[in-house]
mmCIF file of C-alpha atoms in Angstrom:
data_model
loop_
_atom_site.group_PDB
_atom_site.id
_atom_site.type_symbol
_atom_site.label_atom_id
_atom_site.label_comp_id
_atom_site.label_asym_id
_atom_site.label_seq_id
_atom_site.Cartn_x
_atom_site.Cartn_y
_atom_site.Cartn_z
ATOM 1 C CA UNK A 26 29.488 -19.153 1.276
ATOM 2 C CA UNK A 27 25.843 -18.107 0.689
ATOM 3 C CA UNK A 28 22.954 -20.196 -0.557
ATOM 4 C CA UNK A 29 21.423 -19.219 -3.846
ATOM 5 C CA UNK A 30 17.963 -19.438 -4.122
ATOM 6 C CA UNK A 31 16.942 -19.485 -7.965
ATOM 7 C CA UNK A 32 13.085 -18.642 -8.689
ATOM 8 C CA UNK A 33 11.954 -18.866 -12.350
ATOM 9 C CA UNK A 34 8.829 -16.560 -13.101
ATOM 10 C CA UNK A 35 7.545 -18.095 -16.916
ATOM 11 C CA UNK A 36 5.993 -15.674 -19.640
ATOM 12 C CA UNK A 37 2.364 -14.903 -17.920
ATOM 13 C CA UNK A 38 -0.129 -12.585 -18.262
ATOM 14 C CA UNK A 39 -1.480 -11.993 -14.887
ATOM 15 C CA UNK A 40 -4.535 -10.258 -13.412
ATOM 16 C CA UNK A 41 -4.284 -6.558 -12.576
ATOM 17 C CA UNK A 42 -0.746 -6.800 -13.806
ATOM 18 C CA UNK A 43 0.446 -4.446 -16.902
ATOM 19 C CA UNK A 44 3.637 -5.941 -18.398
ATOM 20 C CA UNK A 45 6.248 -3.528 -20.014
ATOM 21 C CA UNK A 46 7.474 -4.347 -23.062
ATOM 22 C CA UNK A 47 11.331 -2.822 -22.407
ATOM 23 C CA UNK A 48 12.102 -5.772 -20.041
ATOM 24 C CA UNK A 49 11.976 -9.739 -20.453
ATOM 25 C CA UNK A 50 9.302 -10.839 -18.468
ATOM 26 C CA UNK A 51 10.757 -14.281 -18.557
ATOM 27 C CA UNK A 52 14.329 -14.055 -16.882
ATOM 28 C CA UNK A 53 15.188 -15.714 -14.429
ATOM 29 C CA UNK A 54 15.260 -13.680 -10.750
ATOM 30 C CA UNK A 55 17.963 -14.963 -8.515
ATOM 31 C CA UNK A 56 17.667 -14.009 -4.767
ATOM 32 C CA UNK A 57 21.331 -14.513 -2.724
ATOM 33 C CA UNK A 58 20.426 -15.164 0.577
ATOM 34 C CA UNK A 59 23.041 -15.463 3.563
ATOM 35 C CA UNK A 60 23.826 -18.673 4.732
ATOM 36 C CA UNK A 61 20.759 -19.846 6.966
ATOM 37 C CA UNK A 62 18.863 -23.409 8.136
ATOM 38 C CA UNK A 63 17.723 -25.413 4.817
ATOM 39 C CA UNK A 64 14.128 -25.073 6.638
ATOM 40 C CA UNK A 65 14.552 -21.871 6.670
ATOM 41 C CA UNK A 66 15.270 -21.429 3.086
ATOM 42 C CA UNK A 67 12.432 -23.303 2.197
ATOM 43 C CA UNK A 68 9.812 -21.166 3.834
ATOM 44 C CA UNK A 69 11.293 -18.519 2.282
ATOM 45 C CA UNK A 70 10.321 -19.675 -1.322
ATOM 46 C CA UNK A 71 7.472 -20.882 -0.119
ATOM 47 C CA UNK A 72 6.415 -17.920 0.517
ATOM 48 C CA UNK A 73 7.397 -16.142 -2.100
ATOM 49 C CA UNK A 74 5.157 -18.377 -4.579
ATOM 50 C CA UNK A 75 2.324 -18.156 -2.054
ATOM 51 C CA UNK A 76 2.854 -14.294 -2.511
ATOM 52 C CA UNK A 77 2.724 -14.381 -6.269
ATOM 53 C CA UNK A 78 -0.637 -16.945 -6.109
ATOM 54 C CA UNK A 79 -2.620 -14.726 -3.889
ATOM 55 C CA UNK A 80 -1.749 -11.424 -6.303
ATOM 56 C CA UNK A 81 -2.649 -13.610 -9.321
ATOM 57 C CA UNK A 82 -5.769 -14.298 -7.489
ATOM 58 C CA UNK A 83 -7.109 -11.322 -6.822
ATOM 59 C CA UNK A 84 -9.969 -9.559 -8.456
ATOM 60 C CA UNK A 85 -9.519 -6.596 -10.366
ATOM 61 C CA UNK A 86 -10.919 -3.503 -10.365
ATOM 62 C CA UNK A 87 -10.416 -2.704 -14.372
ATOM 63 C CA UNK A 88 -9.640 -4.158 -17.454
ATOM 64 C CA UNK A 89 -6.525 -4.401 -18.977
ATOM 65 C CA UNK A 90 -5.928 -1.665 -21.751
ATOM 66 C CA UNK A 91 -7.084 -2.484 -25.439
ATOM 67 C CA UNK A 92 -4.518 -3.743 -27.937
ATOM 68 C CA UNK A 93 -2.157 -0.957 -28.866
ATOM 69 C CA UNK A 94 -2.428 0.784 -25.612
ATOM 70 C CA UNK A 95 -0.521 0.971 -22.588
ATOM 71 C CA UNK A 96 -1.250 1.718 -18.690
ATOM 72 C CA UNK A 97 0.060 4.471 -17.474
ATOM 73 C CA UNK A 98 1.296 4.266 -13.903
ATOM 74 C CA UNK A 99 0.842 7.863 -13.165
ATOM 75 C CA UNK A 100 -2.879 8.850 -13.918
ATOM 76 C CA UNK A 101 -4.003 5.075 -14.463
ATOM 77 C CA UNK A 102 -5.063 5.896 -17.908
ATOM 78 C CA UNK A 103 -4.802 3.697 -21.180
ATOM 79 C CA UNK A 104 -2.299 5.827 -23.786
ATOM 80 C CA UNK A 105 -1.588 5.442 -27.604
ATOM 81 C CA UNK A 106 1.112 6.795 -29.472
ATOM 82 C CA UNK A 107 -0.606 6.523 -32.996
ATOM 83 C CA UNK A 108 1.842 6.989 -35.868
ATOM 84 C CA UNK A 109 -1.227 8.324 -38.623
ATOM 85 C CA UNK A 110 -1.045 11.872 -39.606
ATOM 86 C CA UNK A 111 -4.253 14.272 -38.917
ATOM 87 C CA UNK A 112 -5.426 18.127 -38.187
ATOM 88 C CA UNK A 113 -5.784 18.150 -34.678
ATOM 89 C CA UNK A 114 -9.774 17.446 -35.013
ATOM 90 C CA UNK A 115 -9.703 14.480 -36.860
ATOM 91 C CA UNK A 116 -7.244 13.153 -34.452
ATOM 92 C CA UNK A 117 -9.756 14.187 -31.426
ATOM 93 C CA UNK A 118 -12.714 11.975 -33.534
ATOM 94 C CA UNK A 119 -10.240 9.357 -33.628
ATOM 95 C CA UNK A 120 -9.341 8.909 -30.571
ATOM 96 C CA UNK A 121 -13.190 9.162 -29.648
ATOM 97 C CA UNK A 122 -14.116 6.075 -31.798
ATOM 98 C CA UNK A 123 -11.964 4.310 -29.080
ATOM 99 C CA UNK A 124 -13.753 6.259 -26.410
ATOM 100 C CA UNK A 125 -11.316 8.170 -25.300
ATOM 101 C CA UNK A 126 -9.712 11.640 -26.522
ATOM 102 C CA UNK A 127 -6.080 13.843 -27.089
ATOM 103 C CA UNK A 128 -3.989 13.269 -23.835
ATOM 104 C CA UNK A 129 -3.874 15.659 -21.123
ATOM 105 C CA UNK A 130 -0.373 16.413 -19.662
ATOM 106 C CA UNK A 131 -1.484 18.153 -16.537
ATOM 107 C CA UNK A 132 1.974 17.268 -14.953
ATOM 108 C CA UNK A 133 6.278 16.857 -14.901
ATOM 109 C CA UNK A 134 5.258 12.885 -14.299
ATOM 110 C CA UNK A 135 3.472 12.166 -16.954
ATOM 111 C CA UNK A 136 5.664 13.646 -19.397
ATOM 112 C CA UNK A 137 8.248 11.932 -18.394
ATOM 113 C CA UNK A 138 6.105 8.889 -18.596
ATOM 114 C CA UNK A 139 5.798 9.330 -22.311
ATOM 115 C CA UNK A 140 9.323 10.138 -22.798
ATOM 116 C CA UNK A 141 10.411 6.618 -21.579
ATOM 117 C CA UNK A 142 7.501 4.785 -23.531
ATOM 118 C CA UNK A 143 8.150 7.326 -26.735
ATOM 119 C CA UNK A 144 10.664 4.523 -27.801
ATOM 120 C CA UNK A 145 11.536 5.666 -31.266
ATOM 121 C CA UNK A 146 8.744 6.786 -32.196
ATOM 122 C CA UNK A 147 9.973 10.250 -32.816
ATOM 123 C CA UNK A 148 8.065 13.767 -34.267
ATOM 124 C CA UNK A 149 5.243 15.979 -33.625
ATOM 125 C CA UNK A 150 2.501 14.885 -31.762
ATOM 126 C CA UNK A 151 -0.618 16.559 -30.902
ATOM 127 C CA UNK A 152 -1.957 16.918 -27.231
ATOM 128 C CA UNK A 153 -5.483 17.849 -25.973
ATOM 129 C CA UNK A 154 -4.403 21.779 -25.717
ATOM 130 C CA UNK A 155 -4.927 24.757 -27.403
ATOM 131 C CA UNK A 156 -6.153 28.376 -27.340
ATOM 132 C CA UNK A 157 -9.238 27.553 -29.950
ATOM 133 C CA UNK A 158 -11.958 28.986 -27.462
ATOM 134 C CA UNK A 159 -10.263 31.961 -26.440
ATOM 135 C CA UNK A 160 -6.805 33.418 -27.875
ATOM 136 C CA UNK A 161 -4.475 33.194 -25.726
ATOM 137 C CA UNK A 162 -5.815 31.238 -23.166
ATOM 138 C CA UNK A 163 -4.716 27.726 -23.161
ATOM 139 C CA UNK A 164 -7.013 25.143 -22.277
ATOM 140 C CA UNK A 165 -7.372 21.266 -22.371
ATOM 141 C CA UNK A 166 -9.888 19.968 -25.199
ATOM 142 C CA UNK A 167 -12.770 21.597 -24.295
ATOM 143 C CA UNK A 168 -12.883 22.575 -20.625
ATOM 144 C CA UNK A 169 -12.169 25.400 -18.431
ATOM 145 C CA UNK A 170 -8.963 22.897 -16.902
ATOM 146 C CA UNK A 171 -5.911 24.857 -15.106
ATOM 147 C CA UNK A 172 -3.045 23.935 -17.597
ATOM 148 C CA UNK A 173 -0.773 22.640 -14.673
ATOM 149 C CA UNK A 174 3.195 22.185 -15.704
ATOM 150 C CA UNK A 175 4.209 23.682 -19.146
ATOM 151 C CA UNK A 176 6.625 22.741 -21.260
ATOM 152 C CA UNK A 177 6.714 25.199 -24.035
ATOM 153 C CA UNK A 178 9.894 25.910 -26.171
ATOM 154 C CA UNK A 179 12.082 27.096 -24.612
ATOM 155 C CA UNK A 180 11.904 31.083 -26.071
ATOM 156 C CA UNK A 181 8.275 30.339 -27.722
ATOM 157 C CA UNK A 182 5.585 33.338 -27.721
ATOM 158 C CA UNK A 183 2.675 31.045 -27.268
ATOM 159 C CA UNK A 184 0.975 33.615 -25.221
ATOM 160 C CA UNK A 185 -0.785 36.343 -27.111
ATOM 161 C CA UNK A 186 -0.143 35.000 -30.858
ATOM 162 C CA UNK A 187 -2.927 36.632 -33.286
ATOM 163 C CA UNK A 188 -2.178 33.798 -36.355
ATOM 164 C CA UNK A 189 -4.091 31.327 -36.886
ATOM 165 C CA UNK A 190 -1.572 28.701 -34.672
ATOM 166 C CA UNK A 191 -3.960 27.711 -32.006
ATOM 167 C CA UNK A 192 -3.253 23.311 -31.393
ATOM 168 C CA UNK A 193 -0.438 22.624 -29.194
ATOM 169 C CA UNK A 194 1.510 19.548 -30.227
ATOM 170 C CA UNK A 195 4.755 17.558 -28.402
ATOM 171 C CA UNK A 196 7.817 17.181 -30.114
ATOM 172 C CA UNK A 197 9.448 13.620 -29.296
ATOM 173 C CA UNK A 198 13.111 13.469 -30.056
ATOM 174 C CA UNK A 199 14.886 10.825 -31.753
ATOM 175 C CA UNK A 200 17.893 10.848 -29.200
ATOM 176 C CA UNK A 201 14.689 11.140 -26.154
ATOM 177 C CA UNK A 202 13.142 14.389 -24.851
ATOM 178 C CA UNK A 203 9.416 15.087 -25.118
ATOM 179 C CA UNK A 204 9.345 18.594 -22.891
ATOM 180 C CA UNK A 205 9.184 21.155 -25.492
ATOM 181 C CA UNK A 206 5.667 21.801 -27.009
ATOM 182 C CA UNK A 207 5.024 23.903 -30.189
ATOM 183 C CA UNK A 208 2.047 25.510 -31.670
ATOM 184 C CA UNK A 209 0.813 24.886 -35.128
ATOM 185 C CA UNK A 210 -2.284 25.563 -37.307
ATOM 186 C CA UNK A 211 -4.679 23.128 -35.910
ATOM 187 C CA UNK A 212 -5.155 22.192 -39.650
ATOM 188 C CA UNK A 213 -1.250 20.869 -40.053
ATOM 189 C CA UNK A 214 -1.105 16.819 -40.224
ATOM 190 C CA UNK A 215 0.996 15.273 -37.043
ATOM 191 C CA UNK A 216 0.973 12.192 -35.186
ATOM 192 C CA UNK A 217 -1.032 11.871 -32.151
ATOM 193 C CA UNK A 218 -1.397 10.928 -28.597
ATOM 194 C CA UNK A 219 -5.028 9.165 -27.576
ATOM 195 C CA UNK A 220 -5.814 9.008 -23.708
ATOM 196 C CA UNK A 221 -8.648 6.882 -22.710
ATOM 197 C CA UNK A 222 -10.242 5.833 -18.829
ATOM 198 C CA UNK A 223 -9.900 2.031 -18.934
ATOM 199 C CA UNK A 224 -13.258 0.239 -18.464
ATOM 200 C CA UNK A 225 -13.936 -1.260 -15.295
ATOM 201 C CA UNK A 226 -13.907 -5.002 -14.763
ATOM 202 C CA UNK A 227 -17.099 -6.917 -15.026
ATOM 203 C CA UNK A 228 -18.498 -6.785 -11.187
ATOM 204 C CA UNK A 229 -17.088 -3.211 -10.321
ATOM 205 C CA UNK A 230 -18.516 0.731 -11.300
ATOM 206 C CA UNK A 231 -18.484 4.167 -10.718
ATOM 207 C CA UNK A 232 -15.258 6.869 -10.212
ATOM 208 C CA UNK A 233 -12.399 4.834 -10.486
ATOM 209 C CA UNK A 234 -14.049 1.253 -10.604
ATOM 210 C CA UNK A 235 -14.347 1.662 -6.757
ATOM 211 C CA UNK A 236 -17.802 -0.061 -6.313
ATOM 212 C CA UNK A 237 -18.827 -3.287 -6.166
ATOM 213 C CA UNK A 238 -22.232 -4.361 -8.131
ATOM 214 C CA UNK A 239 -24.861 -5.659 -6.170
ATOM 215 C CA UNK A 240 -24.164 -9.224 -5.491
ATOM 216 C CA UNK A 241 -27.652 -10.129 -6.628
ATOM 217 C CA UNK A 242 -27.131 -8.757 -10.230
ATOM 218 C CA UNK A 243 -27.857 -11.468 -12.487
ATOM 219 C CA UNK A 244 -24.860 -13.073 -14.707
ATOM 220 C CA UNK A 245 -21.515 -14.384 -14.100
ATOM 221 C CA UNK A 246 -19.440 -12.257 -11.485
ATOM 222 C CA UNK A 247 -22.687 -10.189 -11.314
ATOM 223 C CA UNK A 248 -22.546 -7.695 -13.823
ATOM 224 C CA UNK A 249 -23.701 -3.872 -13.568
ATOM 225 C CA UNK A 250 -23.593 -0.469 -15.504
ATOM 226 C CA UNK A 251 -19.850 0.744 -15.299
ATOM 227 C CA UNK A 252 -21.399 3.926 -14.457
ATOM 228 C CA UNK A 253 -23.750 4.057 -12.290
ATOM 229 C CA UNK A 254 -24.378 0.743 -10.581
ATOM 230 C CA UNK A 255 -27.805 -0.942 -12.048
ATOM 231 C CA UNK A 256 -27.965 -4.340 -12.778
ATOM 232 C CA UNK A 257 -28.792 -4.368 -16.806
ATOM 233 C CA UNK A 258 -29.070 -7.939 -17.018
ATOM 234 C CA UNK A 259 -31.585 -8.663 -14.216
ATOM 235 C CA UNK A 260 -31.661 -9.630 -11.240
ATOM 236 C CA UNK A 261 -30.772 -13.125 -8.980
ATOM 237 C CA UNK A 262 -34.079 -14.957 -8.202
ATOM 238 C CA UNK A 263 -35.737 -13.694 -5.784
ATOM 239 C CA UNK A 264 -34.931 -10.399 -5.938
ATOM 240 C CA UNK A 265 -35.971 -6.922 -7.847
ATOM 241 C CA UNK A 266 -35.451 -3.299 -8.469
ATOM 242 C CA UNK A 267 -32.807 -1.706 -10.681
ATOM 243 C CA UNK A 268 -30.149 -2.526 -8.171
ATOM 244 C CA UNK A 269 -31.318 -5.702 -7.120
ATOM 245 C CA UNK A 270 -31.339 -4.707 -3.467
ATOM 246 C CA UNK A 271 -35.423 -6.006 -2.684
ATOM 247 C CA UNK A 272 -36.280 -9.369 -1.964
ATOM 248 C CA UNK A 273 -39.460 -9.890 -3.934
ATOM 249 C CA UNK A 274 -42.906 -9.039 -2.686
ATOM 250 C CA UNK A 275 -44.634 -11.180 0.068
ATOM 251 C CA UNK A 276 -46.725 -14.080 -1.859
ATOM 252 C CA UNK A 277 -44.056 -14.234 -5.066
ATOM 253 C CA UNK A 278 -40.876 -15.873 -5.887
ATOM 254 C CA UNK A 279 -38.148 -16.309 -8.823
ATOM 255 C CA UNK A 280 -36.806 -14.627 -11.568
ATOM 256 C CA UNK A 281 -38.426 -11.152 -11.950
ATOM 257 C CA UNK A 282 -40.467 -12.395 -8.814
ATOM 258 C CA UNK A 283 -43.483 -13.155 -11.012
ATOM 259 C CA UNK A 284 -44.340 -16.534 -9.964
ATOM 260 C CA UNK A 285 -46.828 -16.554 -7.352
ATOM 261 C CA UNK A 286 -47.010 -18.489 -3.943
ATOM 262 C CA UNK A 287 -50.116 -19.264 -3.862
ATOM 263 C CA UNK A 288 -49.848 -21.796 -7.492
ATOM 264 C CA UNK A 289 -47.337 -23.531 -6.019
ATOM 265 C CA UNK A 290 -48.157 -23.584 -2.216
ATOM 266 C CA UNK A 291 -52.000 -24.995 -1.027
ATOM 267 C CA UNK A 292 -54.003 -22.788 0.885
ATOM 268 C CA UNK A 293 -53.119 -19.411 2.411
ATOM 269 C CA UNK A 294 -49.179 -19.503 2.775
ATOM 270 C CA UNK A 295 -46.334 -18.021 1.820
ATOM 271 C CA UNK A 296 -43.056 -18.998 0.377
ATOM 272 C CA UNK A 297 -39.089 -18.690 0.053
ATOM 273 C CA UNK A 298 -38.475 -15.766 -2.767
ATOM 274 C CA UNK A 299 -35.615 -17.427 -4.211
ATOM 275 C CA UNK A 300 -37.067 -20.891 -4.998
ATOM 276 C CA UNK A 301 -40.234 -20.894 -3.681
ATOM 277 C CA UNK A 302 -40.178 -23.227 -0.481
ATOM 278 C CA UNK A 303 -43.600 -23.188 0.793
ATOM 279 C CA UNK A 304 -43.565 -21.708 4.375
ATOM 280 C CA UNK A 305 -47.054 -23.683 5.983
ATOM 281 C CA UNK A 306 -48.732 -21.202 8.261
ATOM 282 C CA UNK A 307 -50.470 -22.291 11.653
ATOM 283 C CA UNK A 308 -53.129 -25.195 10.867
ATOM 284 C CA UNK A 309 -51.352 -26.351 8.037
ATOM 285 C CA UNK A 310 -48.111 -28.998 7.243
ATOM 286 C CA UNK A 311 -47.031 -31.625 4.686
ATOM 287 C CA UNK A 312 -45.818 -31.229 1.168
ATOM 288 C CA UNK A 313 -46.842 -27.732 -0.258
ATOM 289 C CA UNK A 314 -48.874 -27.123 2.947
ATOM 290 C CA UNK A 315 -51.667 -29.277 1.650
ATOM 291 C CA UNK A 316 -52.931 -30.637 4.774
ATOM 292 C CA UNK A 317 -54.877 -29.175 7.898
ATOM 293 C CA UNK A 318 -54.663 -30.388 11.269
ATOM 294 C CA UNK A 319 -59.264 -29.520 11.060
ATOM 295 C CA UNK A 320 -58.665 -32.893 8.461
ATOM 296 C CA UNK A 321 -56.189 -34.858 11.233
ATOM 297 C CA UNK A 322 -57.320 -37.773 12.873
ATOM 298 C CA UNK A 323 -55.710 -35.843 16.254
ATOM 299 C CA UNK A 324 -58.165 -33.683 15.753
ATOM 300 C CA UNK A 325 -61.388 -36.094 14.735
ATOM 301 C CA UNK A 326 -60.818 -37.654 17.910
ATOM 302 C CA UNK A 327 -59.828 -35.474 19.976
ATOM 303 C CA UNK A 328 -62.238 -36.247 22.852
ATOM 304 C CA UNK A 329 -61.132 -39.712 23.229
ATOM 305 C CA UNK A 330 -57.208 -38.734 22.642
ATOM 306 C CA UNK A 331 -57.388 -35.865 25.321
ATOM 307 C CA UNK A 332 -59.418 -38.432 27.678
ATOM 308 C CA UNK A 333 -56.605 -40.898 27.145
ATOM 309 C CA UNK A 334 -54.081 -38.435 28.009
ATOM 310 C CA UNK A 335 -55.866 -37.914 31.101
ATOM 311 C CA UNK A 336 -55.895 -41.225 32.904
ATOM 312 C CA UNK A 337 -52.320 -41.495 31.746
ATOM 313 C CA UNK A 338 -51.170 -38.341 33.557
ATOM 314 C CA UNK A 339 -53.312 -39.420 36.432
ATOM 315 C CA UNK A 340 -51.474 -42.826 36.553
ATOM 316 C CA UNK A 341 -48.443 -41.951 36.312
ATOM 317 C CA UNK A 342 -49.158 -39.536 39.428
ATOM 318 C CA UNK A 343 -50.302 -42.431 41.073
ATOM 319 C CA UNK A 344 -47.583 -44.378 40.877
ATOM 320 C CA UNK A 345 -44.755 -42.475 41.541
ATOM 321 C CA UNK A 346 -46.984 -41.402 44.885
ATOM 322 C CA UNK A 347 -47.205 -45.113 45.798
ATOM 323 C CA UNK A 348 -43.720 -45.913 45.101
ATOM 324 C CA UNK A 349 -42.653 -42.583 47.579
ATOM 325 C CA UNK A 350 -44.762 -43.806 50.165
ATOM 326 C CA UNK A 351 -43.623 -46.975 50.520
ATOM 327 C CA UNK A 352 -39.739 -46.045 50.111
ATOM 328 C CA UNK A 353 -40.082 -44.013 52.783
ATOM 329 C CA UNK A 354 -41.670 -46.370 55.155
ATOM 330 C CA UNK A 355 -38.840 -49.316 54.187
ATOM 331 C CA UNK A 356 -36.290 -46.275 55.303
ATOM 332 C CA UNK A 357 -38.335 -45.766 58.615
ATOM 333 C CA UNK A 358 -38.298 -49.629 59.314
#
């Protein structure tokens, strides 16, 4: 007999995590495990939902794909199979309005990534390559790019052709299959396939959202420039530069580090650059460093206080010399 362990996982969208929409993401997962100590068993799911809290948890490096896209687990690009009709150019603008352009299919994995999202959405559908620049010589969009894996017709002269067929397109079949590509006048209407980079998350930049902003960038999760790092909305008090990375000049404090020490602290002192704690320097103390010891009554009277101190030292010596001396004659008694 073996315990069953039933663990219901309820329709969530969680962070970092791209759903597909070919399974139910609300079934119920049952784990069989052999017979073992109830304890036992109970750590086990324990663990399991400690597993899922800490992945739910954890920041994320992009955003999830826009509406009508999906994530492609092979080159961690957002993809859209768009069901208008265009030339191949007007399908390149449109994909740019989303920021993004014709797909790339540099490889045997990603085409068979978009034959098992294709669905039914079956036809012709143009992909970033052609032979516009140079006849012949297939390229992606508009770079020099090594075409990588090919999956022409089988039996089609794309090589060479002196007609005006120059846009490559991908045939999706109704019963599955997206391998074969086939080249038409770039003018001809066909579906097409948009590729975009997804945006990175607020708090991350650069090649592959790999960087962290600058924890001093002003703005909830401390936001930067997805590209190149800079902190566009300012910076934390007490701070400056473009990146945030200097504390603000010696003598100023706060936002933008224009508010000066010296308005806010007495005398000649400095202060904390975030929020402007006055820092009293020697010969001054109290509340914004507004008094001197010159203005003390320590030092008004300092001849009498240091003669006081004096006799007390000299005292004290006294006493403990009388109270030795006459210890050690009681011992010697």
């Amino acid at each position: 007999m073996k315990d069953v362990v039933l663990v219901s996982f309820p329709s969530v969208t969680l962070p970092c995590i791209q759903t597909r929409p070919d399974l139910d993401n609300s079934k119920v997962y049952k784990f069989e495990l052999t017979k073992m100590h109830p304890v036992l068993t109970a750590a086990v799911v324990v663990f399991i939902f400690v597993a899922i809290s800490i992945r739910a948890s954890q920041g994320c490096s992009y955003k999830p794909c826009d509406l009508g896209y999906i994530k492609s687990e092979v080159s961690g690009t957002c993809i859209k199979w768009s069901q208008d009709t265009k030339t191949w150019q007007k399908a390149r603008d449109e994909c740019k309005k989303d920021k993004g352009d014709l797909i790339k299919v540099l490889d045997g994995k990603t085409n068979h990534f978009l034959l098992e999202f294709a669905g039914i959405s079956y036809g012709f559908y143009w992909i970033g390559l052609n032979d516009i620049k140079e006849e012949g010589k297939f390229r992606w969009l508009d770079g020099d790019d090594e075409v990588g894996a090919t999956f022409w017709r089988s039996g089609s002269s794309h090589h060479g052709n002196k007609d005006e067929r120059d846009c490559v397109a991908m045939r999706v079949s109704f019963f599955g299959g997206c391998k074969q590509w086939f080249i038409f006048k770039c003018s001809t209407n066909r579906h097409y396939i948009c590729e975009k980079t997804p945006e990175c998350a607020i708090g991350y930049y650069g090649e592959g959202c790999k960087m962290k902003c600058n924890e001093t960038c002003a703005g909830q999760n401390n936001p930067c420039n997805p590209v190149n790092g800079t902190c566009d909305q300012g910076c934390d008090p007490g701070y400056q530069g473009v990146f945030c990375s200097k504390k603000c000049d010696e003598g100023f404090y706060g936002g933008g580090c224009t508010k000066s020490c010296k308005e806010k602290c007495n005398g000649d002192t400095y202060c904390n650059p975030i929020d402007g704690f006055c820092y009293c320097r020697i010969g001054t103390y109290g509340q914004n460093c507004s008094m001197t010891t010159k203005s003390s009554s320590w030092t008004k009277n300092g001849t009498i206080i240091s003669a006081v101190l004096v006799v007390a030292v000299i005292a004290v010596s006294a006493a403990f010399a009388l109270g030795s001396f006459l210890w050690r004659g009681r011992l010697s008694s």
